[in-house]
Amino acid sequence: MPSTPRRSTKQRSIVLEIVARAKTHPTAEEVFTIARKKLPEISLATVYRNLHLLAEEGKIREVQFEGSTLRYDGMTMEHEHFCCRSCGVVEDLPVSLPAATVASIQSQLGAIIERYSLDYYGVCQRCKESAA
Amino acid sequence: MPSTPRRSTKQRSIVLEIVARAKTHPTAEEVFTIARKKLPEISLATVYRNLHLLAEEGKIREVQFEGSTLRYDGMTMEHEHFCCRSCGVVEDLPVSLPAATVASIQSQLGAIIERYSLDYYGVCQRCKESAA
DNA sequence: TTATTATTAGTAATTATTCCTATTAACTAA
DNA sequence: TTAGTTAATAGGAATAATTACTAATAATAA
Ligand SMILES: [Mn+2]
Ligand SMILES: [Mn+2]
Ligand SMILES: [Zn+2]
Ligand SMILES: [Zn+2]
Protein backbone atom coordinates (compact mmCIF):
# COMPACT_ATOMS: atom_id res chain seq x y z
CA MET A 1 0.00 0.00 0.00
CA PRO A 2 1.59 3.25 -1.19
CA SER A 3 1.54 5.79 1.63
CA THR A 4 0.05 9.15 0.75
CA PRO A 5 2.72 11.64 -0.22
CA ARG A 6 2.94 14.24 2.50
CA ARG A 7 3.72 17.88 1.83
CA SER A 8 5.54 20.05 4.27
CA THR A 9 3.58 23.13 5.28
CA LYS A 10 4.09 26.06 7.62
CA GLN A 11 0.94 25.06 9.44
CA ARG A 12 2.07 21.53 10.12
CA SER A 13 5.54 22.47 11.29
CA ILE A 14 4.17 25.13 13.62
CA VAL A 15 1.73 22.70 15.19
CA LEU A 16 4.50 20.17 15.71
CA GLU A 17 6.83 22.77 17.15
CA ILE A 18 4.21 24.00 19.61
CA VAL A 19 3.41 20.55 20.94
CA ALA A 20 7.06 19.49 21.06
CA ARG A 21 8.03 22.57 23.06
CA ALA A 22 5.01 22.66 25.37
CA LYS A 23 5.35 21.24 28.82
CA THR A 24 1.66 21.48 29.60
CA HIS A 25 0.08 18.78 27.43
CA PRO A 26 -2.03 21.36 25.58
CA THR A 27 -5.49 20.85 24.12
CA ALA A 28 -6.22 21.45 20.44
CA GLU A 29 -7.74 24.80 21.34
CA GLU A 30 -4.61 25.81 23.26
CA VAL A 31 -2.37 24.79 20.37
CA PHE A 32 -4.62 26.85 18.09
CA THR A 33 -4.32 29.95 20.28
CA ILE A 34 -0.53 29.70 20.35
CA ALA A 35 -0.35 28.94 16.63
CA ARG A 36 -2.33 32.08 15.79
CA LYS A 37 0.44 34.21 17.23
CA LYS A 38 2.87 32.90 14.63
CA LEU A 39 0.39 32.40 11.81
CA PRO A 40 -2.72 34.50 12.38
CA GLU A 41 -4.65 32.99 9.48
CA ILE A 42 -4.29 29.35 10.56
CA SER A 43 -7.64 27.69 11.08
CA LEU A 44 -8.83 25.48 13.91
CA ALA A 45 -9.66 22.63 11.54
CA THR A 46 -6.09 22.68 10.29
CA VAL A 47 -4.80 22.41 13.83
CA TYR A 48 -7.05 19.42 14.50
CA ARG A 49 -6.10 17.77 11.22
CA ASN A 50 -2.39 18.14 11.82
CA LEU A 51 -2.58 17.02 15.42
CA HIS A 52 -4.17 13.78 14.22
CA LEU A 53 -1.66 13.35 11.41
CA LEU A 54 1.32 13.97 13.66
CA ALA A 55 -0.04 11.55 16.25
CA GLU A 56 -0.55 8.92 13.57
CA GLU A 57 3.05 9.39 12.46
CA GLY A 58 4.18 9.00 16.06
CA LYS A 59 5.73 12.47 16.21
CA ILE A 60 3.42 13.47 19.08
CA ARG A 61 1.01 11.56 21.33
CA GLU A 62 -2.64 11.97 22.24
CA VAL A 63 -3.33 11.76 25.96
CA GLN A 64 -6.62 11.74 27.72
CA PHE A 65 -7.04 12.51 31.41
CA GLU A 66 -10.23 12.21 33.38
CA GLY A 67 -12.58 15.16 33.21
CA SER A 68 -10.59 16.77 30.43
CA THR A 69 -10.73 16.95 26.71
CA LEU A 70 -8.07 15.29 24.57
CA ARG A 71 -4.56 16.71 25.08
CA TYR A 72 -1.32 16.44 23.14
CA ASP A 73 2.10 15.40 24.34
CA GLY A 74 5.39 16.10 22.63
CA MET A 75 7.25 13.51 24.68
CA THR A 76 7.10 10.47 22.44
CA MET A 77 9.00 8.02 24.60
CA GLU A 78 6.92 5.78 26.84
CA HIS A 79 6.09 7.47 30.11
CA GLU A 80 3.37 7.89 32.70
CA HIS A 81 1.54 10.87 34.17
CA PHE A 82 0.43 12.41 37.41
CA CYS A 83 -2.52 14.83 37.42
CA CYS A 84 -3.26 17.21 40.29
CA ARG A 85 -6.99 17.52 40.92
CA SER A 86 -6.44 20.82 42.68
CA CYS A 87 -4.40 22.91 40.21
CA GLY A 88 -4.68 20.67 37.16
CA VAL A 89 -0.95 20.36 36.56
CA VAL A 90 0.18 17.27 34.67
CA GLU A 91 3.62 15.90 35.52
CA ASP A 92 5.58 13.44 33.43
CA LEU A 93 6.87 10.34 35.18
CA PRO A 94 9.86 8.76 33.49
CA VAL A 95 9.03 5.35 34.93
CA SER A 96 7.31 2.48 33.22
CA LEU A 97 5.77 -0.79 34.32
CA PRO A 98 8.15 -3.74 34.63
CA ALA A 99 8.06 -5.82 31.46
CA ALA A 100 7.29 -8.82 33.67
CA THR A 101 4.05 -7.23 34.89
CA VAL A 102 2.86 -6.63 31.35
CA ALA A 103 3.96 -10.09 30.20
CA SER A 104 2.11 -11.72 33.07
CA ILE A 105 -1.17 -10.03 32.19
CA GLN A 106 -0.66 -10.82 28.55
CA SER A 107 -0.31 -14.54 29.21
CA GLN A 108 -3.19 -14.54 31.70
CA LEU A 109 -5.46 -13.11 29.02
CA GLY A 110 -4.01 -14.92 26.06
CA ALA A 111 -4.04 -11.50 24.41
CA ILE A 112 -1.47 -9.29 22.75
CA ILE A 113 -0.77 -6.16 24.74
CA GLU A 114 0.56 -3.40 22.50
CA ARG A 115 0.67 -0.54 24.95
CA TYR A 116 -0.86 0.76 28.10
CA SER A 117 -1.78 4.02 29.72
CA LEU A 118 -1.09 4.68 33.38
CA ASP A 119 -2.23 7.88 35.02
CA TYR A 120 -2.01 8.78 38.68
CA TYR A 121 -4.44 11.27 40.22
CA GLY A 122 -4.08 13.20 43.45
CA VAL A 123 -2.70 16.41 44.92
CA CYS A 124 0.68 17.72 43.83
CA GLN A 125 3.43 18.84 46.19
CA ARG A 126 2.77 22.57 45.75
CA CYS A 127 -0.95 22.22 46.41
CA LYS A 128 -0.36 19.86 49.31
CA GLU A 129 1.97 22.38 50.97
CA SER A 130 -0.14 25.46 50.31
CA ALA A 131 -3.13 23.68 51.88
CA ALA A 132 -1.24 22.88 55.10
CA MET B 1 -21.69 20.77 55.56
CA PRO B 2 -25.20 19.34 55.38
CA SER B 3 -25.41 16.94 52.45
CA THR B 4 -28.36 17.42 50.16
CA PRO B 5 -31.21 15.10 51.06
CA ARG B 6 -31.54 12.48 48.36
CA ARG B 7 -34.84 10.99 47.26
CA SER B 8 -35.19 7.48 45.98
CA THR B 9 -36.73 7.30 42.51
CA LYS B 10 -37.55 4.58 40.01
CA GLN B 11 -35.32 6.29 37.50
CA ARG B 12 -32.28 6.30 39.75
CA SER B 13 -32.62 2.71 40.85
CA ILE B 14 -33.05 1.50 37.29
CA VAL B 15 -29.93 3.33 36.16
CA LEU B 16 -27.97 1.83 39.03
CA GLU B 17 -29.29 -1.64 38.37
CA ILE B 18 -28.40 -1.47 34.68
CA VAL B 19 -24.82 -0.39 35.30
CA ALA B 20 -24.34 -2.83 38.16
CA ARG B 21 -25.52 -5.77 36.05
CA ALA B 22 -23.82 -4.79 32.79
CA LYS B 23 -20.58 -6.47 31.91
CA THR B 24 -19.87 -4.20 28.96
CA HIS B 25 -18.99 -0.85 30.57
CA PRO B 26 -21.91 0.86 28.80
CA THR B 27 -22.08 4.46 27.62
CA ALA B 28 -24.80 6.84 28.82
CA GLU B 29 -26.64 6.30 25.56
CA GLU B 30 -26.53 2.53 26.00
CA VAL B 31 -27.81 2.80 29.56
CA PHE B 32 -30.60 5.04 28.25
CA THR B 33 -31.64 2.49 25.60
CA ILE B 34 -31.80 -0.32 28.15
CA ALA B 35 -33.59 1.88 30.70
CA ARG B 36 -36.32 2.74 28.18
CA LYS B 37 -37.34 -0.90 28.07
CA LYS B 38 -38.24 -0.82 31.74
CA LEU B 39 -39.37 2.78 31.92
CA PRO B 40 -40.29 4.08 28.45
CA GLU B 41 -40.75 7.68 29.58
CA ILE B 42 -37.31 8.09 31.18
CA SER B 43 -35.34 10.92 29.59
CA LEU B 44 -31.73 11.01 28.49
CA ALA B 45 -30.96 13.96 30.75
CA THR B 46 -32.18 11.96 33.73
CA VAL B 47 -29.86 9.11 32.81
CA TYR B 48 -26.90 11.48 32.60
CA ARG B 49 -27.81 13.17 35.86
CA ASN B 50 -28.12 9.91 37.74
CA LEU B 51 -24.96 8.44 36.28
CA HIS B 52 -23.07 11.44 37.63
CA LEU B 53 -24.78 11.27 41.01
CA LEU B 54 -24.17 7.55 41.39
CA ALA B 55 -20.53 7.97 40.41
CA GLU B 56 -20.14 10.78 42.94
CA GLU B 57 -21.60 8.52 45.63
CA GLY B 58 -19.15 5.80 44.63
CA LYS B 59 -21.87 3.34 43.67
CA ILE B 60 -20.57 3.13 40.10
CA ARG B 61 -17.42 4.36 38.34
CA GLU B 62 -16.78 6.47 35.27
CA VAL B 63 -14.19 5.00 32.93
CA GLN B 64 -12.71 6.51 29.83
CA PHE B 65 -10.88 4.54 27.20
CA GLU B 66 -9.04 5.97 24.23
CA GLY B 67 -11.15 6.82 21.22
CA SER B 68 -14.35 6.27 23.12
CA THR B 69 -16.86 8.37 24.95
CA LEU B 70 -17.26 8.12 28.73
CA ARG B 71 -18.40 4.68 29.94
CA TYR B 72 -19.77 3.41 33.24
CA ASP B 73 -18.60 0.53 35.35
CA GLY B 74 -20.56 -1.27 38.04
CA MET B 75 -17.49 -2.89 39.53
CA THR B 76 -16.54 -0.50 42.28
CA MET B 77 -13.52 -2.28 43.68
CA GLU B 78 -10.17 -1.17 42.31
CA HIS B 79 -9.31 -2.95 39.09
CA GLU B 80 -7.67 -2.46 35.71
CA HIS B 81 -8.80 -2.90 32.12
CA PHE B 82 -7.80 -4.39 28.84
CA CYS B 83 -9.33 -3.00 25.62
CA CYS B 84 -9.21 -4.84 22.30
CA ARG B 85 -8.63 -2.48 19.38
CA SER B 86 -10.10 -5.00 17.00
CA CYS B 87 -13.49 -5.91 18.50
CA GLY B 88 -13.71 -3.24 21.19
CA VAL B 89 -14.26 -5.63 24.08
CA VAL B 90 -13.24 -4.37 27.52
CA GLU B 91 -12.04 -6.99 30.01
CA ASP B 92 -11.71 -6.46 33.74
CA LEU B 93 -8.38 -7.33 35.30
CA PRO B 94 -8.62 -8.13 38.97
CA VAL B 95 -5.00 -7.11 39.52
CA SER B 96 -3.71 -3.85 40.92
CA LEU B 97 -0.34 -2.16 41.12
CA PRO B 98 1.84 -3.12 44.07
CA ALA B 99 1.41 -0.61 46.88
CA ALA B 100 5.18 -0.18 46.87
CA THR B 101 5.12 1.05 43.27
CA VAL B 102 2.54 3.68 44.09
CA ALA B 103 4.29 4.66 47.31
CA SER B 104 7.57 5.09 45.49
CA ILE B 105 6.11 7.47 42.94
CA GLN B 106 4.31 9.34 45.67
CA SER B 107 7.50 10.00 47.57
CA GLN B 108 9.44 10.85 44.41
CA LEU B 109 6.89 13.54 43.60
CA GLY B 110 6.20 14.69 47.14
CA ALA B 111 2.55 14.41 46.12
CA ILE B 112 -0.48 12.59 47.42
CA ILE B 113 -1.66 9.87 45.06
CA GLU B 114 -5.32 9.13 45.60
CA ARG B 115 -5.95 6.72 42.78
CA TYR B 116 -4.74 5.71 39.38
CA SER B 117 -6.07 4.42 36.12
CA LEU B 118 -4.30 1.66 34.23
CA ASP B 119 -5.58 0.51 30.86
CA TYR B 120 -3.94 -1.97 28.54
CA TYR B 121 -4.59 -1.86 24.80
CA GLY B 122 -4.05 -4.58 22.25
CA VAL B 123 -5.73 -7.56 20.59
CA CYS B 124 -7.82 -9.98 22.65
CA GLN B 125 -7.47 -13.74 22.53
CA ARG B 126 -10.52 -14.30 20.31
CA CYS B 127 -9.42 -11.71 17.75
CA LYS B 128 -5.86 -12.95 17.85
CA GLU B 129 -6.98 -16.50 17.09
CA SER B 130 -9.49 -15.60 14.41
CA ALA B 131 -6.80 -13.59 12.62
CA ALA B 132 -4.39 -16.53 12.55
C1' DT C 1 -53.53 15.12 54.25
C1' DT C 2 -50.88 19.07 52.83
C1' DA C 3 -46.70 21.60 52.04
C1' DT C 4 -42.15 21.51 50.50
C1' DT C 5 -38.85 20.87 47.15
C1' DA C 6 -35.86 17.22 44.91
C1' DT C 7 -36.45 15.15 40.71
C1' DT C 8 -38.16 14.57 36.27
C1' DA C 9 -39.37 14.94 31.02
C1' DG C 10 -38.64 17.40 27.24
C1' DT C 11 -36.12 20.47 24.92
C1' DA C 12 -32.78 24.21 24.05
C1' DA C 13 -28.05 25.35 24.35
C1' DT C 14 -23.26 24.42 24.54
C1' DT C 15 -18.83 22.17 23.68
C1' DA C 16 -15.67 19.59 21.19
C1' DT C 17 -14.76 17.77 17.05
C1' DT C 18 -15.42 16.52 12.27
C1' DC C 19 -17.05 17.43 7.65
C1' DC C 20 -17.41 20.13 3.42
C1' DT C 21 -15.78 22.92 -0.45
C1' DA C 22 -13.77 26.45 -3.09
C1' DT C 23 -9.17 28.21 -3.04
C1' DT C 24 -4.22 28.02 -2.29
C1' DA C 25 0.28 26.44 -2.53
C1' DA C 26 3.74 22.40 -2.35
C1' DC C 27 5.71 19.48 -5.33
C1' DT C 28 6.78 17.37 -10.05
C1' DA C 29 8.39 17.09 -14.39
C1' DA C 30 8.92 19.32 -18.61
C1' DT D 1 11.64 28.70 -14.69
C1' DT D 2 6.98 27.33 -15.84
C1' DA D 3 2.83 24.77 -15.87
C1' DG D 4 0.13 20.92 -14.17
C1' DT D 5 -1.35 18.10 -10.43
C1' DT D 6 -3.40 17.60 -6.22
C1' DA D 7 -2.43 17.74 -1.02
C1' DA D 8 -3.50 21.02 2.16
C1' DT D 9 -5.79 25.03 3.79
C1' DA D 10 -9.39 28.61 5.61
C1' DG D 11 -13.69 29.27 6.93
C1' DG D 12 -17.87 27.83 7.98
C1' DA D 13 -21.59 24.22 8.36
C1' DA D 14 -22.72 19.97 10.51
C1' DT D 15 -22.54 16.46 14.01
C1' DA D 16 -22.07 14.12 18.50
C1' DA D 17 -21.92 14.21 23.29
C1' DT D 18 -23.12 16.49 27.14
C1' DT D 19 -25.15 20.06 30.00
C1' DA D 20 -28.54 23.71 31.11
C1' DC D 21 -33.20 25.22 31.59
C1' DT D 22 -38.02 25.07 33.16
C1' DA D 23 -42.65 23.86 34.09
C1' DA D 24 -44.73 19.75 35.91
C1' DT D 25 -44.41 15.77 38.98
C1' DA D 26 -43.79 12.97 42.90
C1' DA D 27 -40.97 11.64 47.20
C1' DT D 28 -40.72 12.87 51.77
C1' DA D 29 -41.82 15.41 56.08
C1' DA D 30 -44.96 17.70 59.05
MN1 LIG E 1 3.67 13.53 29.03
MN1 LIG F 1 -14.37 -2.58 34.84
ZN1 LIG G 1 -1.52 21.04 42.21
ZN1 LIG H 1 -11.13 -8.57 20.30
Coordinates of C-alpha atoms (C1' of nucleotides) and ligand atoms in Angstrom, one line a residue:
Chain A
M1 CA 0.0 0.0 0.0
P2 CA 1.6 3.2 -1.2
S3 CA 1.5 5.8 1.6
T4 CA 0.0 9.1 0.7
P5 CA 2.7 11.6 -0.2
R6 CA 2.9 14.2 2.5
R7 CA 3.7 17.9 1.8
S8 CA 5.5 20.1 4.3
T9 CA 3.6 23.1 5.3
K10 CA 4.1 26.1 7.6
Q11 CA 0.9 25.1 9.4
R12 CA 2.1 21.5 10.1
S13 CA 5.5 22.5 11.3
I14 CA 4.2 25.1 13.6
V15 CA 1.7 22.7 15.2
L16 CA 4.5 20.2 15.7
E17 CA 6.8 22.8 17.2
I18 CA 4.2 24.0 19.6
V19 CA 3.4 20.5 20.9
A20 CA 7.1 19.5 21.1
R21 CA 8.0 22.6 23.1
A22 CA 5.0 22.7 25.4
K23 CA 5.4 21.2 28.8
T24 CA 1.7 21.5 29.6
H25 CA 0.1 18.8 27.4
P26 CA -2.0 21.4 25.6
T27 CA -5.5 20.9 24.1
A28 CA -6.2 21.5 20.4
E29 CA -7.7 24.8 21.3
E30 CA -4.6 25.8 23.3
V31 CA -2.4 24.8 20.4
F32 CA -4.6 26.9 18.1
T33 CA -4.3 30.0 20.3
I34 CA -0.5 29.7 20.3
A35 CA -0.3 28.9 16.6
R36 CA -2.3 32.1 15.8
K37 CA 0.4 34.2 17.2
K38 CA 2.9 32.9 14.6
L39 CA 0.4 32.4 11.8
P40 CA -2.7 34.5 12.4
E41 CA -4.7 33.0 9.5
I42 CA -4.3 29.4 10.6
S43 CA -7.6 27.7 11.1
L44 CA -8.8 25.5 13.9
A45 CA -9.7 22.6 11.5
T46 CA -6.1 22.7 10.3
V47 CA -4.8 22.4 13.8
Y48 CA -7.0 19.4 14.5
R49 CA -6.1 17.8 11.2
N50 CA -2.4 18.1 11.8
L51 CA -2.6 17.0 15.4
H52 CA -4.2 13.8 14.2
L53 CA -1.7 13.3 11.4
L54 CA 1.3 14.0 13.7
A55 CA 0.0 11.6 16.3
E56 CA -0.5 8.9 13.6
E57 CA 3.0 9.4 12.5
G58 CA 4.2 9.0 16.1
K59 CA 5.7 12.5 16.2
I60 CA 3.4 13.5 19.1
R61 CA 1.0 11.6 21.3
E62 CA -2.6 12.0 22.2
V63 CA -3.3 11.8 26.0
Q64 CA -6.6 11.7 27.7
F65 CA -7.0 12.5 31.4
E66 CA -10.2 12.2 33.4
G67 CA -12.6 15.2 33.2
S68 CA -10.6 16.8 30.4
T69 CA -10.7 17.0 26.7
L70 CA -8.1 15.3 24.6
R71 CA -4.6 16.7 25.1
Y72 CA -1.3 16.4 23.1
D73 CA 2.1 15.4 24.3
G74 CA 5.4 16.1 22.6
M75 CA 7.3 13.5 24.7
T76 CA 7.1 10.5 22.4
M77 CA 9.0 8.0 24.6
E78 CA 6.9 5.8 26.8
H79 CA 6.1 7.5 30.1
E80 CA 3.4 7.9 32.7
H81 CA 1.5 10.9 34.2
F82 CA 0.4 12.4 37.4
C83 CA -2.5 14.8 37.4
C84 CA -3.3 17.2 40.3
R85 CA -7.0 17.5 40.9
S86 CA -6.4 20.8 42.7
C87 CA -4.4 22.9 40.2
G88 CA -4.7 20.7 37.2
V89 CA -1.0 20.4 36.6
V90 CA 0.2 17.3 34.7
E91 CA 3.6 15.9 35.5
D92 CA 5.6 13.4 33.4
L93 CA 6.9 10.3 35.2
P94 CA 9.9 8.8 33.5
V95 CA 9.0 5.3 34.9
S96 CA 7.3 2.5 33.2
L97 CA 5.8 -0.8 34.3
P98 CA 8.2 -3.7 34.6
A99 CA 8.1 -5.8 31.5
A100 CA 7.3 -8.8 33.7
T101 CA 4.1 -7.2 34.9
V102 CA 2.9 -6.6 31.3
A103 CA 4.0 -10.1 30.2
S104 CA 2.1 -11.7 33.1
I105 CA -1.2 -10.0 32.2
Q106 CA -0.7 -10.8 28.5
S107 CA -0.3 -14.5 29.2
Q108 CA -3.2 -14.5 31.7
L109 CA -5.5 -13.1 29.0
G110 CA -4.0 -14.9 26.1
A111 CA -4.0 -11.5 24.4
I112 CA -1.5 -9.3 22.7
I113 CA -0.8 -6.2 24.7
E114 CA 0.6 -3.4 22.5
R115 CA 0.7 -0.5 24.9
Y116 CA -0.9 0.8 28.1
S117 CA -1.8 4.0 29.7
L118 CA -1.1 4.7 33.4
D119 CA -2.2 7.9 35.0
Y120 CA -2.0 8.8 38.7
Y121 CA -4.4 11.3 40.2
G122 CA -4.1 13.2 43.5
V123 CA -2.7 16.4 44.9
C124 CA 0.7 17.7 43.8
Q125 CA 3.4 18.8 46.2
R126 CA 2.8 22.6 45.8
C127 CA -1.0 22.2 46.4
K128 CA -0.4 19.9 49.3
E129 CA 2.0 22.4 51.0
S130 CA -0.1 25.5 50.3
A131 CA -3.1 23.7 51.9
A132 CA -1.2 22.9 55.1
Chain B
M1 CA -21.7 20.8 55.6
P2 CA -25.2 19.3 55.4
S3 CA -25.4 16.9 52.4
T4 CA -28.4 17.4 50.2
P5 CA -31.2 15.1 51.1
R6 CA -31.5 12.5 48.4
R7 CA -34.8 11.0 47.3
S8 CA -35.2 7.5 46.0
T9 CA -36.7 7.3 42.5
K10 CA -37.6 4.6 40.0
Q11 CA -35.3 6.3 37.5
R12 CA -32.3 6.3 39.7
S13 CA -32.6 2.7 40.9
I14 CA -33.1 1.5 37.3
V15 CA -29.9 3.3 36.2
L16 CA -28.0 1.8 39.0
E17 CA -29.3 -1.6 38.4
I18 CA -28.4 -1.5 34.7
V19 CA -24.8 -0.4 35.3
A20 CA -24.3 -2.8 38.2
R21 CA -25.5 -5.8 36.1
A22 CA -23.8 -4.8 32.8
K23 CA -20.6 -6.5 31.9
T24 CA -19.9 -4.2 29.0
H25 CA -19.0 -0.8 30.6
P26 CA -21.9 0.9 28.8
T27 CA -22.1 4.5 27.6
A28 CA -24.8 6.8 28.8
E29 CA -26.6 6.3 25.6
E30 CA -26.5 2.5 26.0
V31 CA -27.8 2.8 29.6
F32 CA -30.6 5.0 28.2
T33 CA -31.6 2.5 25.6
I34 CA -31.8 -0.3 28.1
A35 CA -33.6 1.9 30.7
R36 CA -36.3 2.7 28.2
K37 CA -37.3 -0.9 28.1
K38 CA -38.2 -0.8 31.7
L39 CA -39.4 2.8 31.9
P40 CA -40.3 4.1 28.5
E41 CA -40.7 7.7 29.6
I42 CA -37.3 8.1 31.2
S43 CA -35.3 10.9 29.6
L44 CA -31.7 11.0 28.5
A45 CA -31.0 14.0 30.8
T46 CA -32.2 12.0 33.7
V47 CA -29.9 9.1 32.8
Y48 CA -26.9 11.5 32.6
R49 CA -27.8 13.2 35.9
N50 CA -28.1 9.9 37.7
L51 CA -25.0 8.4 36.3
H52 CA -23.1 11.4 37.6
L53 CA -24.8 11.3 41.0
L54 CA -24.2 7.6 41.4
A55 CA -20.5 8.0 40.4
E56 CA -20.1 10.8 42.9
E57 CA -21.6 8.5 45.6
G58 CA -19.1 5.8 44.6
K59 CA -21.9 3.3 43.7
I60 CA -20.6 3.1 40.1
R61 CA -17.4 4.4 38.3
E62 CA -16.8 6.5 35.3
V63 CA -14.2 5.0 32.9
Q64 CA -12.7 6.5 29.8
F65 CA -10.9 4.5 27.2
E66 CA -9.0 6.0 24.2
G67 CA -11.1 6.8 21.2
S68 CA -14.4 6.3 23.1
T69 CA -16.9 8.4 25.0
L70 CA -17.3 8.1 28.7
R71 CA -18.4 4.7 29.9
Y72 CA -19.8 3.4 33.2
D73 CA -18.6 0.5 35.4
G74 CA -20.6 -1.3 38.0
M75 CA -17.5 -2.9 39.5
T76 CA -16.5 -0.5 42.3
M77 CA -13.5 -2.3 43.7
E78 CA -10.2 -1.2 42.3
H79 CA -9.3 -2.9 39.1
E80 CA -7.7 -2.5 35.7
H81 CA -8.8 -2.9 32.1
F82 CA -7.8 -4.4 28.8
C83 CA -9.3 -3.0 25.6
C84 CA -9.2 -4.8 22.3
R85 CA -8.6 -2.5 19.4
S86 CA -10.1 -5.0 17.0
C87 CA -13.5 -5.9 18.5
G88 CA -13.7 -3.2 21.2
V89 CA -14.3 -5.6 24.1
V90 CA -13.2 -4.4 27.5
E91 CA -12.0 -7.0 30.0
D92 CA -11.7 -6.5 33.7
L93 CA -8.4 -7.3 35.3
P94 CA -8.6 -8.1 39.0
V95 CA -5.0 -7.1 39.5
S96 CA -3.7 -3.8 40.9
L97 CA -0.3 -2.2 41.1
P98 CA 1.8 -3.1 44.1
A99 CA 1.4 -0.6 46.9
A100 CA 5.2 -0.2 46.9
T101 CA 5.1 1.1 43.3
V102 CA 2.5 3.7 44.1
A103 CA 4.3 4.7 47.3
S104 CA 7.6 5.1 45.5
I105 CA 6.1 7.5 42.9
Q106 CA 4.3 9.3 45.7
S107 CA 7.5 10.0 47.6
Q108 CA 9.4 10.8 44.4
L109 CA 6.9 13.5 43.6
G110 CA 6.2 14.7 47.1
A111 CA 2.6 14.4 46.1
I112 CA -0.5 12.6 47.4
I113 CA -1.7 9.9 45.1
E114 CA -5.3 9.1 45.6
R115 CA -5.9 6.7 42.8
Y116 CA -4.7 5.7 39.4
S117 CA -6.1 4.4 36.1
L118 CA -4.3 1.7 34.2
D119 CA -5.6 0.5 30.9
Y120 CA -3.9 -2.0 28.5
Y121 CA -4.6 -1.9 24.8
G122 CA -4.1 -4.6 22.3
V123 CA -5.7 -7.6 20.6
C124 CA -7.8 -10.0 22.6
Q125 CA -7.5 -13.7 22.5
R126 CA -10.5 -14.3 20.3
C127 CA -9.4 -11.7 17.8
K128 CA -5.9 -12.9 17.9
E129 CA -7.0 -16.5 17.1
S130 CA -9.5 -15.6 14.4
A131 CA -6.8 -13.6 12.6
A132 CA -4.4 -16.5 12.5
Chain C
dT1 C1' -53.5 15.1 54.3
dT2 C1' -50.9 19.1 52.8
dA3 C1' -46.7 21.6 52.0
dT4 C1' -42.2 21.5 50.5
dT5 C1' -38.9 20.9 47.2
dA6 C1' -35.9 17.2 44.9
dT7 C1' -36.5 15.2 40.7
dT8 C1' -38.2 14.6 36.3
dA9 C1' -39.4 14.9 31.0
dG10 C1' -38.6 17.4 27.2
dT11 C1' -36.1 20.5 24.9
dA12 C1' -32.8 24.2 24.0
dA13 C1' -28.1 25.4 24.3
dT14 C1' -23.3 24.4 24.5
dT15 C1' -18.8 22.2 23.7
dA16 C1' -15.7 19.6 21.2
dT17 C1' -14.8 17.8 17.1
dT18 C1' -15.4 16.5 12.3
dC19 C1' -17.0 17.4 7.7
dC20 C1' -17.4 20.1 3.4
dT21 C1' -15.8 22.9 -0.5
dA22 C1' -13.8 26.4 -3.1
dT23 C1' -9.2 28.2 -3.0
dT24 C1' -4.2 28.0 -2.3
dA25 C1' 0.3 26.4 -2.5
dA26 C1' 3.7 22.4 -2.4
dC27 C1' 5.7 19.5 -5.3
dT28 C1' 6.8 17.4 -10.1
dA29 C1' 8.4 17.1 -14.4
dA30 C1' 8.9 19.3 -18.6
Chain D
dT1 C1' 11.6 28.7 -14.7
dT2 C1' 7.0 27.3 -15.8
dA3 C1' 2.8 24.8 -15.9
dG4 C1' 0.1 20.9 -14.2
dT5 C1' -1.3 18.1 -10.4
dT6 C1' -3.4 17.6 -6.2
dA7 C1' -2.4 17.7 -1.0
dA8 C1' -3.5 21.0 2.2
dT9 C1' -5.8 25.0 3.8
dA10 C1' -9.4 28.6 5.6
dG11 C1' -13.7 29.3 6.9
dG12 C1' -17.9 27.8 8.0
dA13 C1' -21.6 24.2 8.4
dA14 C1' -22.7 20.0 10.5
dT15 C1' -22.5 16.5 14.0
dA16 C1' -22.1 14.1 18.5
dA17 C1' -21.9 14.2 23.3
dT18 C1' -23.1 16.5 27.1
dT19 C1' -25.1 20.1 30.0
dA20 C1' -28.5 23.7 31.1
dC21 C1' -33.2 25.2 31.6
dT22 C1' -38.0 25.1 33.2
dA23 C1' -42.6 23.9 34.1
dA24 C1' -44.7 19.8 35.9
dT25 C1' -44.4 15.8 39.0
dA26 C1' -43.8 13.0 42.9
dA27 C1' -41.0 11.6 47.2
dT28 C1' -40.7 12.9 51.8
dA29 C1' -41.8 15.4 56.1
dA30 C1' -45.0 17.7 59.1
Ligands
MN1 MN 3.7 13.5 29.0
MN2 MN -14.4 -2.6 34.8
ZN3 ZN -1.5 21.0 42.2
ZN4 ZN -11.1 -8.6 20.3

